[in-house]
Amino acid sequence: MSTAPTGHRTVDLAAREMLDLAEAAKLTTSFDRYKAQQPQCKFGQTGICCRICIQGPCRIIPTKPGQDKGICGASAFTIVARNIVRMMAGGASAHSDHAREIALTLLAVGEGHAPDFKITDIKKLMAVAKRVGVPTEGRTNEEVAKDVALLALADFGKYNNEPCTWLSTNITEERKVKFRHTGIAPSAIDRSVVQLLHQTHVGTDADPVNIIFGGLKAALADLTGEHIATDLTDVLFGTPTAVITDANLGALDKEKINIAVHGHNPLLSQMVVYAARELEGEAKAAGAQGINLVGICCTGNEVLMREGVPSVANFGSQELVIMTGVLDSMVMDVQCIAPGVKDLCNCFHTQLVTTSNISKIPGSVHIEFNEATAMDDARKIVRLAIKQYAKRNPALVKIPLYKKQVVGGFSFEAMTDLFAKLCPENPISVLTDAILAGEIKGVAAFAGCNNQKTIHDDATLTIARELAAKDVFLVSTGCAAGAFAKAGFLSSEGVEQFAGPGLKKFIKRLEENSGLKANLPLVYHMGSCVDNSRVATLWTAMANNLKIPVAQLPFVATAPEAMSEKAVVIGSWVISSGIPCHVGVLPPLEGSDLVYGVTTRIAKDVFGGYFIFETDPVKAAAQLYERLENRAWKLRIYADTAAKYQSTPAMAFEG
Ligand code: BF8
Ligand code: SF4
């Protein structure tokens, strides 16, 4: 067990060790900066500080006549709604701009001017083409890829009012109708974001409900972008299949050159994987035993899923990787890279390399990554790390010994393959039948970040333990998956320790037939944050198989340590899809009872999904379980009734 003193706000034992070191060496991390920021402004925290025009900031005090409105007359409900949907616009922009880059690269492959990229997964390309209506018969893979890419790009900026293709081809018929009736199906990703910024400009929309619906349209644009990113990345680099690797700081290797890829967009990190393999000889010539590539955050998740690259940190522990003294290079692309990493790089020999023209940190080396010169750029990056290795100071080397096995790579297809071993005719029924039989109680999806307002990784692990004990099947993405990886929940160790009897039986049944070299994990790693699309595909398949609306499915989601604008927007499309979604950090909504009530109660009436805000992880788990139990109970009654009267559950619902 850890020798660390208590008091560090993390349950990650390796992170605790590093924070001890930081304390002794007087190094500052986000853990310290969080304390220094206290107390945080309550106007901002509750969403009633408006800075949308420069008459402001206007801070609302509802009980104080004269100050109960902004200078322009905006009420608290308008201000809270505008602020939160602007966060959603930020999240949708980040995800979809990432998706656009992938689509542009696939287009370049189709047109023959991205020599270092290729169509790796032809089966996925054909499946996507078929789904979105691109003809495949008698055509080359490149021709199909080009048309798929062009159609995806049309989802960003087309002018007609048809819903985005990657939205409408990925949801149930019932949700299509719902989104049409509520007017929130986006016709173009870019437009929905631009329109939302317009809608929330000073003096445009003052109606909080209308503003929220504008936000939900951007949220569905975000979902569209996530589906595009996942589909087309799979085409370029392969759809993940089950893979065995390691996680946490113990996966660093002091005998090797350690390079961390950090960020989100795998166009770069995947090339660094190839270049690292190619330049192994140069690393040995430099006196190292080879190159050890590791991942941080979601670009780490991407290369973990496809290449088995170990994950060493999630958002909350990213700075701590540098303090091991063995990280020769941190290569970043976009999103969730704390600028604070540079200060720590200055105290060690780690070279920080930026690669995107929209994501730079002063003082770091910038090697612009271009699709036309991708492999050369990646080689340059790896060679820089090899050079940097010579500068390592052995006196500063300290790698915590914590390392856990990870069995990951569970794309929707990989999950389906696993189920198909038990029921090839209808794989998804393996999961839904287990729910109908009461063996498992439903599915809980864990997504999202770390947030200094919570204890690092604690809420994520606590909720999972609680739900696993009650036989809930668990899937995960993003930094929640990072927390699970580091703590052993992505291996059979987790099953042995925490699975209830039904869940254990279910997993063991899958395991006996899996054909994998490792036992199955407790939590199923479905990928990066954009791969929440895979989670949506899972619930869509389950609902279709049961012939019920998603809003009736025993499926819940939780972002126990949500932090980013991306987390806000994901949560919003999750509830619009009909799924109850817990968030473990209070978002800036409390300044308006009306807006708070819309997200937690009214949303349920309209969409069937709604937010549950609860900062206590044990209470949150209890609430999530209650939702699952309730939905599963109703489902069983309907299924029994349907069987008795030889109808279908859906008909029973309609009745
Ligand atoms: O996209 S889970 S902290 S790294 S935002 Fe960021 Fe949150 Fe991590 Fe991945 Ni997602
Ligand atoms: Fe104040 Fe209105 Fe300007 Fe907001 S938009 S800063 S409430 S004057």
XYZ file of C-alpha atoms and ligand atoms in Angstrom, residues 95 264 297-298 315 335-336 448-450 478-479 529 563-564 566-567, ligand 1:
27
model
C -15.356 17.265 -30.920
C -7.208 13.724 -28.574
C -5.965 11.353 -21.863
C -7.934 10.529 -24.994
C -6.515 14.442 -16.996
C -7.664 19.539 -25.959
C -7.280 18.871 -22.214
C -15.869 12.186 -18.464
C -13.010 13.737 -16.787
C -11.205 14.514 -13.590
C -12.427 8.987 -21.653
C -10.697 9.793 -18.392
C -14.456 10.830 -25.450
C -14.916 19.056 -16.029
C -14.808 20.139 -19.671
C -17.133 18.484 -23.956
C -18.495 16.723 -20.893
O -12.119 14.105 -24.146
S -12.618 12.822 -20.418
S -10.648 15.432 -19.288
S -9.262 13.980 -21.892
S -12.846 16.020 -21.827
Fe -10.599 15.727 -21.379
Fe -12.612 14.963 -19.994
Fe -10.492 13.529 -20.170
Fe -10.700 13.308 -23.346
Ni -13.042 13.872 -22.522
